[in-house]
């Protein structure tokens, strides 16, 4: 039992640490709880229950499924769900009325054909990259709503009332989600993207700073600086996260320092350049870690120029990261600065590499 | 009208081409249609409708939401949904019975507290990487089912019957999905991963083959070879796709040439090595495309060794890709071969790079 207790306390500590690392996670969980409680009023408050009845469950379903971590995510899912339900509901009611013309025998067959063909077509449309990127969830809800309305329309005569009730509860659920997500401690995908890019540039700067120490004074390296220097590695594979954030950011209204229609795509361009730089560092890193070093005398000759170069480029990157973070300059200006400096950084890292290569050769 | 007609025919052609590029997309769309038609029998066939009634709609909902492109995706979602519904349903029924003890006034308050706390806790659990990777959908369904059962339990006395009906229809829907996805032209995530890795290795080989022509005989390059040579670029950012596929592959039963518990994680290791190689190529590519070339005499001196080297490494890579594709050898053996050769490939590409650097220096 003692062991068990230790295990439990350890786990509890882990969970607490995980929450503290990013308190927005805890806040998000609370927000979901609040939205759920709000929507359950549809059941608890008698007058509301009388007007909506069991269709209130669609509002609960919507809240659970639509509520996302970022405002952009919630908006994108909510709007997709709302419009898809509207269109598919209308088409579904139309399909049921159309099928009635074919008599009692023909009705299920016509409905089945319609559900099959529209379901297959909408599924196929989800493969197109453009639709997948922005309207994937909408297409899913379209299939769902159309099938539900068309199929259950066969057994009920109140299709219109049913469709209306469902649509209105889904709208209530979606609105609650969007309001809670925007007005209680919002998490903006755009801001996350902005910070991420700035951080990535700082990581590059950190590597350049650490690089010189690591190569020329390996005895000075502590474990801490080591992990700090390696931070750039996360940039190598961050493309999909950036794409997702930029995609969600486009759904968000203007907030804080960002206007509506902020040029989110340009962030992806910068991110691409930063990643290109990180590729170079990755290669460079291989040389630094390798065991065969150039002779002492050669090393000492190149130490000074390399140190100066990596320091200056590092400083420049830091300045850029800071100006992006604080948005002190016009952001377009910063961007131009970055585009100007990136070739320089790349060049510098290539030069460092070249020097490394020469060492290898001089050794051979 | 003429213009419109042209536009429409063009679009239709595009869609057709898109389908032909990967016919599995069309087949998948058909499969979704088949599953939808099968599940709608719950409404059309009278004896089935009498026993399930309107809860048949949960089966439709399950089919639409659970059916994924790969078998692994469908299985993972189906199993997650089934187990989460079972657990959350049981807890929900328990919560309703517990809340009844608190009288008519206390009941909604107790229920609201339970929904809030369990909803928030489950949402928080979704942030943990391990849970996110495998049980994200299960946690979502847990919140959904628990809230639905607990909240609507306040207004109905037949909670048990409701929970039972819902669970059974969800199981029917899930089973239909899994059967259709396994037995009609299955798409295995594992096989996709396997092919993807083999293809990536071929892409590396193609680059090495094209590299020599591109650098030494730039006049011979056609547009076609050019795009062929650049194929390796997709490897640079393929990590997230590979991770997803490996994750889904773990849910799949044994199929074709793969046993259950095939070492999918090793594929990720190979993929990492292949990507490392692609990073080198990316840097190399920068030199090849740059305008400053070494003097003619130097170029002709290094041409032969570079040609031999890149050809041989290319051949080796091709052989590995082929043996992975056909699984001609024991796959573990191939893997070892690959692990052995990758340092060689990297070394070769570094050497090529070194030669490039030397050129630059000799030029300066």
XYZ file of C-alpha atoms in Angstrom:
728
model
C 0.000 0.000 0.000
C 2.952 2.308 0.698
C 4.224 1.800 -2.859
C 0.778 2.454 -4.248
C 0.525 5.683 -2.281
C 3.905 6.846 -3.538
C 2.872 6.024 -7.077
C -0.341 8.012 -6.719
C 1.355 11.089 -5.216
C 3.938 10.975 -7.980
C 1.241 10.846 -10.622
C -0.727 13.658 -9.011
C 2.431 15.789 -8.981
C 2.995 15.049 -12.653
C -0.528 16.123 -13.522
C -0.127 19.331 -11.490
C 3.147 20.119 -13.235
C 1.541 19.486 -16.600
C -1.195 21.964 -15.773
C 1.259 24.577 -14.534
C 3.389 24.299 -17.676
C 0.566 25.848 -19.632
C -2.220 27.146 -17.381
C -4.369 27.758 -20.452
C -5.016 24.024 -20.466
C -6.722 24.217 -17.080
C -8.653 27.318 -18.095
C -9.790 25.594 -21.291
C -11.054 22.599 -19.316
C -13.020 24.947 -17.039
C -14.451 26.732 -20.059
C -15.750 23.460 -21.468
C -17.359 22.794 -18.091
C -19.010 26.232 -18.109
C -20.343 25.781 -21.642
C -21.741 22.358 -20.709
C -23.439 23.772 -17.638
C -24.945 26.648 -19.622
C -26.321 24.346 -22.270
C -27.765 21.933 -19.727
C -30.064 24.757 -18.595
C -32.136 23.804 -21.658
C -33.104 20.716 -19.674
C -33.164 22.058 -16.128
C -35.240 25.207 -16.708
C -38.846 24.154 -17.196
C -40.019 26.772 -19.760
C -36.982 26.064 -21.936
C -37.545 22.321 -21.702
C -41.176 22.712 -22.731
C -40.279 24.573 -25.899
C -37.315 22.412 -26.983
C -37.936 19.016 -25.372
C -35.494 16.216 -26.105
C -33.997 18.069 -29.084
C -32.038 19.968 -26.425
C -29.651 17.058 -26.678
C -28.449 18.409 -30.050
C -27.292 21.534 -28.269
C -25.246 19.411 -25.811
C -23.804 17.409 -28.678
C -22.837 20.590 -30.498
C -21.094 22.060 -27.459
C -19.032 18.916 -26.845
C -17.988 18.515 -30.459
C -17.494 22.147 -31.508
C -15.588 23.537 -28.519
C -11.907 23.699 -29.470
C -8.797 25.021 -27.728
C -8.403 28.114 -29.920
C -10.999 30.708 -30.881
C -10.220 30.031 -34.541
C -10.903 26.327 -34.091
C -14.225 26.930 -32.351
C -15.328 29.500 -34.925
C -14.336 27.309 -37.843
C -16.164 24.279 -36.461
C -19.175 26.276 -35.307
C -19.675 28.100 -38.606
C -19.067 24.920 -40.588
C -21.590 23.073 -38.483
C -24.199 25.826 -38.672
C -24.086 26.316 -42.430
C -23.739 22.628 -43.246
C -26.771 21.823 -41.087
C -28.780 24.573 -42.763
C -27.985 23.466 -46.317
C -28.193 19.722 -45.652
C -31.418 20.154 -43.665
C -33.057 22.030 -46.541
C -31.895 19.452 -49.074
C -33.038 16.626 -46.794
C -36.553 18.057 -46.451
C -36.605 18.477 -50.239
C -35.518 14.859 -50.702
C -38.268 13.565 -48.436
C -40.923 15.531 -50.341
C -39.513 14.361 -53.662
C -39.521 10.711 -52.559
C -43.216 10.904 -51.534
C -44.137 11.230 -55.234
C -42.923 7.682 -55.868
C -45.540 5.997 -53.692
C -45.132 3.756 -50.687
C -43.055 1.196 -52.567
C -40.740 3.596 -54.311
C -40.130 5.961 -51.394
C -37.421 4.032 -49.520
C -35.656 3.157 -52.774
C -35.512 6.770 -53.941
C -34.355 7.884 -50.494
C -31.673 5.191 -50.386
C -30.373 6.219 -53.814
C -30.261 9.878 -52.794
C -28.486 9.143 -49.502
C -25.985 6.863 -51.229
C -25.120 9.314 -54.003
C -24.983 12.498 -51.927
C -23.079 10.706 -49.156
C -20.522 9.341 -51.612
C -20.169 12.681 -53.423
C -19.650 14.628 -50.183
C -17.139 12.032 -48.960
C -15.238 12.348 -52.228
C -15.197 16.134 -51.951
C -13.409 15.800 -48.599
C -10.307 14.519 -50.407
C -9.744 17.794 -52.270
C -6.985 19.636 -50.426
C -8.789 22.985 -50.509
C -12.023 21.613 -49.077
C -10.132 19.422 -46.608
C -8.252 22.430 -45.301
C -11.226 24.651 -44.523
C -14.510 22.769 -44.891
C -13.726 19.188 -43.881
C -15.938 19.332 -40.811
C -18.709 21.035 -42.770
C -18.745 18.201 -45.329
C -18.947 15.642 -42.517
C -21.890 17.420 -40.914
C -23.527 17.770 -44.315
C -23.502 13.985 -44.790
C -24.715 13.466 -41.238
C -27.603 15.921 -41.350
C -28.755 14.970 -44.822
C -28.796 11.255 -43.975
C -30.565 11.821 -40.665
C -33.270 14.049 -42.146
C -33.797 11.980 -45.287
C -33.838 8.607 -43.538
C -35.880 9.512 -40.499
C -38.204 11.545 -42.736
C -39.478 8.185 -43.985
C -40.964 7.392 -40.574
C -42.245 10.769 -39.446
C -44.596 13.311 -40.925
C -43.188 16.238 -39.013
C -39.939 16.567 -40.923
C -40.155 20.336 -41.066
C -40.727 20.762 -37.328
C -37.976 18.274 -36.573
C -35.525 20.026 -38.887
C -36.424 23.422 -37.449
C -36.034 22.306 -33.826
C -32.734 20.633 -34.541
C -31.339 23.615 -36.393
C -32.328 26.031 -33.642
C -30.781 23.921 -30.865
C -27.597 23.493 -32.868
C -27.462 27.263 -33.311
C -27.930 27.734 -29.547
C -25.130 25.255 -28.800
C -22.817 26.820 -31.370
C -23.481 30.340 -30.110
C -22.740 29.340 -26.510
C -19.442 27.799 -27.628
C -18.370 30.813 -29.624
C -19.316 33.289 -26.892
C -17.591 31.350 -24.101
C -14.501 30.786 -26.210
C -14.183 34.468 -27.192
C -15.155 36.175 -23.929
C -13.599 33.959 -21.230
C -9.785 34.057 -21.459
C -9.624 33.552 -25.231
C -6.791 31.566 -26.816
C -6.110 33.033 -30.259
C -4.550 30.781 -32.866
C -3.134 33.863 -34.571
C -1.328 34.997 -31.453
C 0.029 31.494 -30.925
C 1.368 31.473 -34.474
C 2.920 34.891 -34.003
C 4.651 33.841 -30.779
C 5.750 30.545 -32.244
C 7.515 32.214 -35.178
C 9.226 34.704 -32.874
C 10.301 31.877 -30.556
C 11.649 29.868 -33.438
C 13.830 32.773 -34.484
C 15.085 33.098 -30.895
C 15.920 29.404 -30.955
C 18.076 29.949 -34.019
C 19.854 32.774 -32.224
C 20.432 30.555 -29.188
C 22.023 27.905 -31.332
C 24.409 30.393 -32.902
C 25.374 31.649 -29.468
C 25.923 28.189 -28.070
C 27.633 26.885 -31.164
C 30.882 28.711 -30.662
C 31.286 27.585 -27.055
C 30.376 24.065 -27.980
C 32.929 23.762 -30.714
C 35.870 25.629 -29.292
C 35.440 25.115 -25.553
C 33.728 21.752 -25.170
C 34.851 21.542 -21.550
C 32.594 24.474 -20.616
C 29.355 22.802 -21.693
C 26.865 21.974 -18.966
C 23.844 19.805 -19.594
C 21.615 22.816 -19.389
C 23.218 24.825 -22.159
C 23.317 21.686 -24.216
C 19.548 21.210 -24.257
C 19.145 24.937 -24.798
C 21.347 24.805 -27.873
C 19.412 21.853 -29.290
C 16.071 23.661 -29.132
C 16.271 24.472 -32.834
C 15.513 20.805 -33.586
C 11.812 21.341 -32.982
C 11.745 23.746 -35.939
C 12.727 20.991 -38.335
C 9.333 19.338 -38.073
C 7.036 22.167 -37.006
C 5.551 22.738 -40.453
C 2.228 20.981 -39.833
C 1.613 22.869 -36.567
C 2.290 26.170 -38.306
C -0.002 25.307 -41.193
C -2.813 24.382 -38.824
C -2.444 27.553 -36.767
C -2.330 29.794 -39.855
C -5.400 28.022 -41.159
C -7.341 28.576 -37.921
C -6.082 32.142 -37.562
C -7.858 33.059 -40.783
C -11.220 32.345 -39.121
C -10.569 34.695 -36.240
C -11.898 38.260 -36.013
C -9.491 41.104 -35.317
C -8.089 40.918 -31.771
C -5.458 42.738 -29.775
C -2.697 43.842 -32.070
C -3.990 41.891 -35.059
C -6.532 43.220 -37.517
C -8.987 41.071 -39.392
C -7.259 39.819 -42.571
C -3.850 39.988 -40.946
C -1.427 38.518 -43.517
C -1.173 35.088 -41.884
C 0.203 33.519 -45.038
C 3.316 35.665 -44.770
C 4.033 34.014 -41.443
C 4.240 30.708 -43.243
C 6.753 32.217 -45.659
C 8.924 33.407 -42.778
C 8.521 30.025 -41.091
C 9.767 28.366 -44.264
C 12.891 30.540 -44.304
C 13.490 29.866 -40.628
C 13.176 26.147 -41.256
C 15.649 26.374 -44.131
C 18.069 27.918 -41.674
C 17.404 25.133 -39.183
C 18.286 22.549 -41.837
C 21.699 24.154 -42.104
C 22.121 24.076 -38.363
C 21.213 20.417 -38.305
C 24.030 19.646 -40.722
C 26.396 21.920 -38.850
C 25.468 20.131 -35.664
C 26.670 16.871 -37.162
C 30.151 18.339 -37.626
C 30.246 19.835 -34.156
C 29.363 16.511 -32.559
C 31.674 14.424 -34.708
C 34.888 13.286 -33.098
C 37.423 14.199 -35.698
C 38.489 17.754 -35.103
C 40.894 19.868 -37.023
C 44.413 20.367 -35.651
C 44.752 22.842 -32.798
C 46.637 25.507 -34.727
C 44.025 25.588 -37.490
C 41.195 25.822 -34.981
C 42.759 28.749 -33.223
C 43.182 30.538 -36.536
C 39.513 30.341 -37.448
C 38.159 30.839 -33.945
C 38.018 34.595 -34.090
C 36.211 35.132 -37.392
C 33.719 32.381 -36.592
C 33.051 33.778 -33.146
C 32.460 37.264 -34.496
C 30.264 36.005 -37.276
C 28.052 33.760 -35.187
C 27.733 36.421 -32.458
C 26.651 39.101 -34.873
C 24.201 36.975 -36.744
C 22.850 35.754 -33.409
C 22.382 39.358 -32.241
C 20.590 40.242 -35.454
C 18.247 37.267 -35.096
C 17.532 38.179 -31.480
C 16.680 41.724 -32.490
C 14.305 40.432 -35.145
C 12.654 38.019 -32.721
C 12.194 40.830 -30.214
C 10.741 43.224 -32.743
C 8.312 40.547 -33.900
C 7.316 39.741 -30.317
C 6.655 43.332 -29.331
C 5.505 44.309 -32.808
C 7.454 47.469 -32.144
C 7.871 48.267 -35.815
C 5.265 48.045 -38.467
C 5.021 44.312 -38.927
C 5.435 44.566 -42.691
C 8.706 46.363 -42.095
C 9.993 43.680 -39.744
C 9.096 41.108 -42.286
C 11.099 42.851 -44.935
C 14.007 43.088 -42.546
C 13.766 39.381 -41.935
C 13.590 38.544 -45.591
C 16.690 40.671 -46.072
C 18.638 39.144 -43.234
C 17.771 35.503 -43.743
C 20.035 35.056 -46.779
C 22.777 36.575 -44.666
C 22.179 34.119 -41.855
C 22.106 31.244 -44.259
C 25.254 32.466 -45.887
C 26.979 32.781 -42.529
C 26.024 29.288 -41.497
C 27.180 27.961 -44.826
C 30.454 29.779 -44.389
C 30.872 28.255 -40.969
C 30.221 24.952 -42.585
C 32.697 25.611 -45.320
C 35.311 26.324 -42.718
C 34.432 23.057 -41.078
C 34.809 21.243 -44.342
C 38.178 22.766 -44.927
C 39.278 21.586 -41.547
C 38.296 18.083 -42.476
C 40.237 18.282 -45.648
C 43.273 19.821 -44.074
C 43.151 16.911 -41.727
C 43.020 14.253 -44.423
C -22.826 30.549 -71.752
C -19.991 29.192 -73.882
C -17.462 30.300 -71.313
C -19.504 28.773 -68.527
C -19.702 25.472 -70.404
C -15.942 25.440 -70.912
C -15.415 26.186 -67.253
C -17.698 23.336 -66.226
C -16.085 20.786 -68.557
C -12.682 21.836 -67.299
C -13.760 21.378 -63.721
C -15.324 17.997 -64.436
C -12.087 16.899 -66.086
C -10.124 18.038 -63.043
C -12.362 16.040 -60.718
C -12.039 12.976 -62.936
C -8.259 13.276 -62.975
C -8.226 13.673 -59.198
C -10.188 10.443 -58.845
C -7.933 8.589 -61.289
C -4.792 9.679 -59.463
C -5.813 7.528 -56.533
C -8.812 5.334 -57.351
C -9.019 4.347 -53.684
C -10.652 7.719 -53.084
C -13.585 6.810 -55.320
C -13.830 3.364 -53.752
C -13.792 4.903 -50.281
C -16.652 7.252 -51.204
C -18.651 4.270 -52.472
C -17.936 2.370 -49.268
C -19.320 5.219 -47.189
C -22.424 5.134 -49.371
C -22.783 1.368 -48.849
C -22.395 1.680 -45.076
C -24.999 4.480 -44.990
C -27.444 2.401 -47.032
C -26.924 -0.632 -44.789
C -27.514 1.353 -41.636
C -30.621 3.035 -43.048
C -32.250 -0.416 -43.183
C -32.829 0.123 -39.446
C -35.470 2.631 -40.516
C -36.772 1.062 -43.734
C -37.324 -2.506 -42.476
C -40.422 -2.520 -40.290
C -39.445 -5.170 -37.674
C -36.113 -3.444 -37.106
C -37.790 -0.056 -36.781
C -40.241 -1.407 -34.231
C -37.461 -2.686 -31.975
C -35.118 0.306 -32.235
C -37.366 3.252 -33.122
C -35.800 6.672 -33.399
C -32.618 5.583 -31.603
C -31.667 4.154 -35.004
C -30.411 7.641 -35.653
C -27.441 6.961 -33.335
C -26.386 4.200 -35.686
C -26.444 6.629 -38.637
C -24.491 9.174 -36.635
C -21.900 6.557 -35.710
C -21.423 5.437 -39.304
C -20.904 8.995 -40.575
C -18.474 9.938 -37.844
C -16.519 6.699 -37.409
C -15.907 5.717 -41.039
C -12.330 6.687 -41.945
C -10.154 6.207 -45.002
C -7.911 3.537 -43.471
C -8.879 0.376 -41.608
C -6.733 1.504 -38.677
C -8.589 4.825 -38.488
C -11.994 3.153 -38.531
C -10.987 0.557 -35.944
C -9.435 3.145 -33.650
C -12.477 5.403 -33.798
C -14.974 2.535 -33.589
C -13.331 0.891 -30.568
C -12.829 4.257 -28.855
C -16.466 5.125 -29.415
C -17.756 1.749 -28.247
C -15.771 1.581 -25.017
C -16.191 5.255 -24.179
C -19.958 5.000 -24.622
C -20.059 1.897 -22.410
C -18.070 3.460 -19.570
C -19.654 6.909 -19.776
C -23.144 5.413 -20.069
C -22.634 3.345 -16.913
C -21.252 6.350 -15.017
C -24.090 8.527 -16.304
C -26.754 6.115 -15.082
C -24.942 5.977 -11.739
C -24.869 9.787 -11.556
C -28.600 10.041 -12.207
C -29.363 7.521 -9.429
C -26.993 9.301 -7.054
C -28.580 12.679 -7.767
C -32.071 11.344 -6.983
C -31.042 11.026 -3.307
C -30.779 14.806 -3.052
C -34.448 15.499 -3.619
C -36.176 17.523 -6.274
C -34.310 20.720 -5.388
C -30.853 19.228 -5.109
C -31.008 16.944 -8.145
C -30.175 19.457 -10.917
C -27.455 21.048 -8.781
C -25.727 17.740 -8.098
C -26.036 16.752 -11.765
C -24.621 20.103 -12.912
C -21.642 19.763 -10.553
C -20.952 16.228 -11.778
C -21.214 17.211 -15.451
C -18.986 20.225 -14.907
C -16.256 18.356 -13.054
C -16.176 15.204 -15.182
C -16.380 17.258 -18.374
C -13.517 19.502 -17.297
C -11.409 16.534 -16.123
C -11.898 14.610 -19.356
C -11.118 17.715 -21.410
C -7.929 18.210 -19.432
C -6.911 14.586 -19.961
C -7.067 15.180 -23.729
C -4.012 17.437 -23.464
C -1.715 14.616 -22.334
C 0.280 13.518 -25.383
C -0.211 9.814 -24.710
C -3.963 10.081 -24.378
C -4.158 12.521 -27.278
C -2.336 10.111 -29.535
C -4.526 7.074 -29.000
C -7.647 7.933 -27.018
C -8.516 11.508 -28.011
C -11.742 10.502 -29.701
C -12.661 8.215 -26.818
C -12.342 11.102 -24.327
C -14.561 13.286 -26.522
C -17.240 10.603 -26.712
C -16.932 10.041 -22.970
C -17.803 13.700 -22.289
C -20.607 13.585 -24.825
C -22.258 10.408 -23.570
C -21.890 11.215 -19.897
C -23.405 14.698 -20.344
C -26.246 13.404 -22.481
C -27.171 10.588 -20.112
C -26.771 12.636 -16.937
C -28.599 15.717 -18.199
C -31.455 14.014 -20.009
C -31.762 11.567 -17.095
C -33.226 14.481 -15.169
C -36.284 14.534 -17.433
C -36.890 10.850 -18.080
C -37.438 7.842 -15.859
C -36.292 5.335 -18.427
C -32.591 6.130 -18.257
C -31.589 2.484 -18.341
C -33.671 1.634 -21.384
C -32.445 4.760 -23.152
C -28.806 3.974 -22.377
C -29.234 0.369 -23.479
C -30.896 1.288 -26.780
C -28.308 3.907 -27.557
C -25.405 1.604 -26.792
C -26.795 -1.194 -28.943
C -27.415 1.065 -31.952
C -23.953 2.547 -31.638
C -22.527 -0.970 -31.583
C -24.530 -1.818 -34.714
C -23.245 1.288 -36.491
C -19.662 0.661 -35.405
C -19.784 -2.972 -36.489
C -21.127 -2.057 -39.928
C -18.289 0.456 -40.364
C -15.591 -1.968 -39.322
C -16.924 -4.809 -41.482
C -17.343 -2.647 -44.598
C -13.936 -1.072 -44.123
C -12.153 -4.418 -43.676
C -13.964 -6.561 -46.232
C -14.557 -4.190 -49.171
C -11.236 -3.172 -50.755
C -9.520 -2.356 -47.435
C -6.993 0.488 -47.215
C -4.397 -0.467 -44.600
C -2.538 2.340 -42.873
C 0.340 -0.071 -42.247
C 0.732 -0.859 -45.928
C 0.604 2.849 -46.770
C 3.361 3.534 -44.264
C 5.447 0.683 -45.645
C 5.083 1.939 -49.220
C 5.714 5.519 -48.198
C 9.044 4.671 -46.566
C 10.139 2.615 -49.577
C 9.130 5.441 -51.911
C 11.005 7.980 -49.857
C 14.163 5.911 -50.164
C 13.639 5.711 -53.931
C 13.272 9.477 -54.015
C 16.671 9.822 -52.353
C 18.153 7.504 -54.976
C 16.549 9.551 -57.770
C 18.115 12.699 -56.420
C 21.563 11.168 -56.341
C 21.129 9.975 -59.908
C 19.921 13.316 -61.147
C 22.399 15.305 -59.109
C 25.406 14.504 -61.211
C 23.734 15.397 -64.513
C 22.368 18.554 -63.009
C 25.686 19.794 -61.766
C 28.029 18.767 -64.547
C 25.780 18.846 -67.584
C 23.205 21.535 -66.876
C 22.404 21.806 -70.568
C 20.923 18.279 -70.565
C 18.233 18.990 -68.008
C 14.662 18.836 -69.166
C 11.803 20.092 -67.038
C 10.717 16.543 -66.385
C 13.930 15.285 -64.844
C 14.066 18.464 -62.855
C 10.782 17.829 -61.030
C 11.792 14.191 -60.629
C 15.021 15.208 -58.934
C 13.200 17.557 -56.552
C 10.870 14.836 -55.285
C 12.991 14.400 -52.169
C 11.654 17.746 -50.888
C 8.434 16.104 -49.736
C 10.456 14.014 -47.273
C 11.575 17.127 -45.411
C 8.136 17.698 -43.939
C 6.567 14.238 -44.004
C 7.070 13.536 -40.303
C 3.501 14.185 -39.172
C 2.022 11.972 -41.908
C 4.350 9.152 -40.934
C 3.524 9.511 -37.248
C -0.200 9.408 -37.954
C 0.080 6.345 -40.172
C 2.258 4.474 -37.664
C -0.219 5.342 -34.951
C -3.176 4.016 -36.939
C -1.253 0.942 -38.106
C -0.985 -0.197 -34.503
C -4.769 -0.637 -34.361
C -4.859 -2.913 -37.382
C -5.069 -6.704 -37.204
C -2.550 -8.791 -39.146
C -3.073 -8.466 -42.909
C -1.258 -9.593 -46.028
C 2.445 -9.639 -45.362
C 2.169 -7.941 -41.970
C 1.570 -9.752 -38.712
C -0.236 -8.278 -35.757
C 2.317 -6.341 -33.681
C 4.469 -5.619 -36.713
C 7.264 -3.344 -35.473
C 5.729 -0.106 -36.791
C 7.877 2.025 -34.538
C 10.985 0.858 -36.378
C 9.573 2.392 -39.524
C 9.614 5.753 -37.808
C 13.268 5.214 -36.954
C 14.091 4.502 -40.602
C 11.986 7.468 -41.651
C 14.025 9.666 -39.317
C 17.274 8.502 -40.895
C 15.874 9.036 -44.377
C 14.816 12.555 -43.407
C 18.289 13.267 -42.042
C 19.620 12.314 -45.457
C 17.081 14.586 -47.141
C 18.310 17.507 -45.020
C 21.764 16.981 -46.494
C 20.329 16.891 -49.977
C 18.484 20.113 -49.333
C 21.743 21.858 -48.479
C 23.500 20.236 -51.409
C 20.708 21.432 -53.641
C 21.474 24.994 -52.637
C 25.012 24.658 -53.966
C 23.904 23.006 -57.178
C 21.440 25.785 -57.940
C 23.759 28.615 -56.993
C 25.338 30.515 -59.831
C 28.944 30.595 -58.802
C 30.592 27.487 -60.074
C 34.162 26.313 -59.684
C 36.588 26.752 -62.569
C 36.272 24.271 -65.426
C 39.529 22.449 -64.766
C 38.649 21.801 -61.130
C 35.196 20.570 -62.036
C 36.538 18.096 -64.534
C 38.968 16.778 -61.948
C 36.267 15.955 -59.412
C 33.645 14.831 -61.869
C 34.702 11.213 -61.991
C 34.889 10.424 -58.255
C 31.615 12.257 -57.602
C 29.866 10.460 -60.419
C 31.035 7.059 -59.203
C 30.129 7.837 -55.633
C 26.649 9.175 -56.264
C 25.885 6.347 -58.715
C 26.906 3.649 -56.292
C 25.096 5.104 -53.332
C 22.066 5.612 -55.565
C 22.190 1.962 -56.611
C 22.440 0.831 -53.013
C 19.459 2.968 -52.025
C 17.443 1.613 -54.936
C 18.228 -1.936 -53.911
C 17.113 -1.213 -50.368
C 13.902 0.422 -51.562
C 13.163 -2.561 -53.764
C 13.823 -5.082 -51.033
C 11.550 -3.152 -48.679
C 8.829 -2.951 -51.317
C 8.849 -6.624 -52.140
C 9.784 -7.647 -48.600
C 12.022 -10.165 -50.356
C 14.269 -10.518 -47.327
C 13.243 -10.862 -43.776
C 12.154 -7.311 -43.004
C 14.315 -7.151 -39.888
C 17.311 -7.981 -42.044
C 16.516 -5.204 -44.526
C 16.196 -2.836 -41.671
C 19.616 -3.721 -40.391
C 21.006 -3.289 -43.886
C 19.448 0.120 -44.039
C 20.769 1.161 -40.667
C 24.194 0.046 -41.850
C 24.089 1.875 -45.139
C 22.545 5.138 -44.000
C 25.720 6.436 -42.358
C 27.451 5.609 -45.623
C 24.931 7.559 -47.640
C 25.159 10.477 -45.287
C 28.907 10.335 -45.418
C 28.856 10.282 -49.194
C 26.549 13.251 -49.403
C 28.693 15.111 -46.916
C 31.748 14.286 -48.964
C 30.048 15.608 -52.067
C 29.285 18.688 -50.097
C 32.853 18.978 -48.884
C 34.035 18.836 -52.466
C 31.583 21.587 -53.270
C 32.918 23.676 -50.444
C 36.446 23.209 -51.585
C 35.441 24.416 -55.003
C 34.046 27.554 -53.482
C 37.211 28.130 -51.552
C 39.505 27.432 -54.465
C 37.462 29.988 -56.298
C 37.884 32.652 -53.656
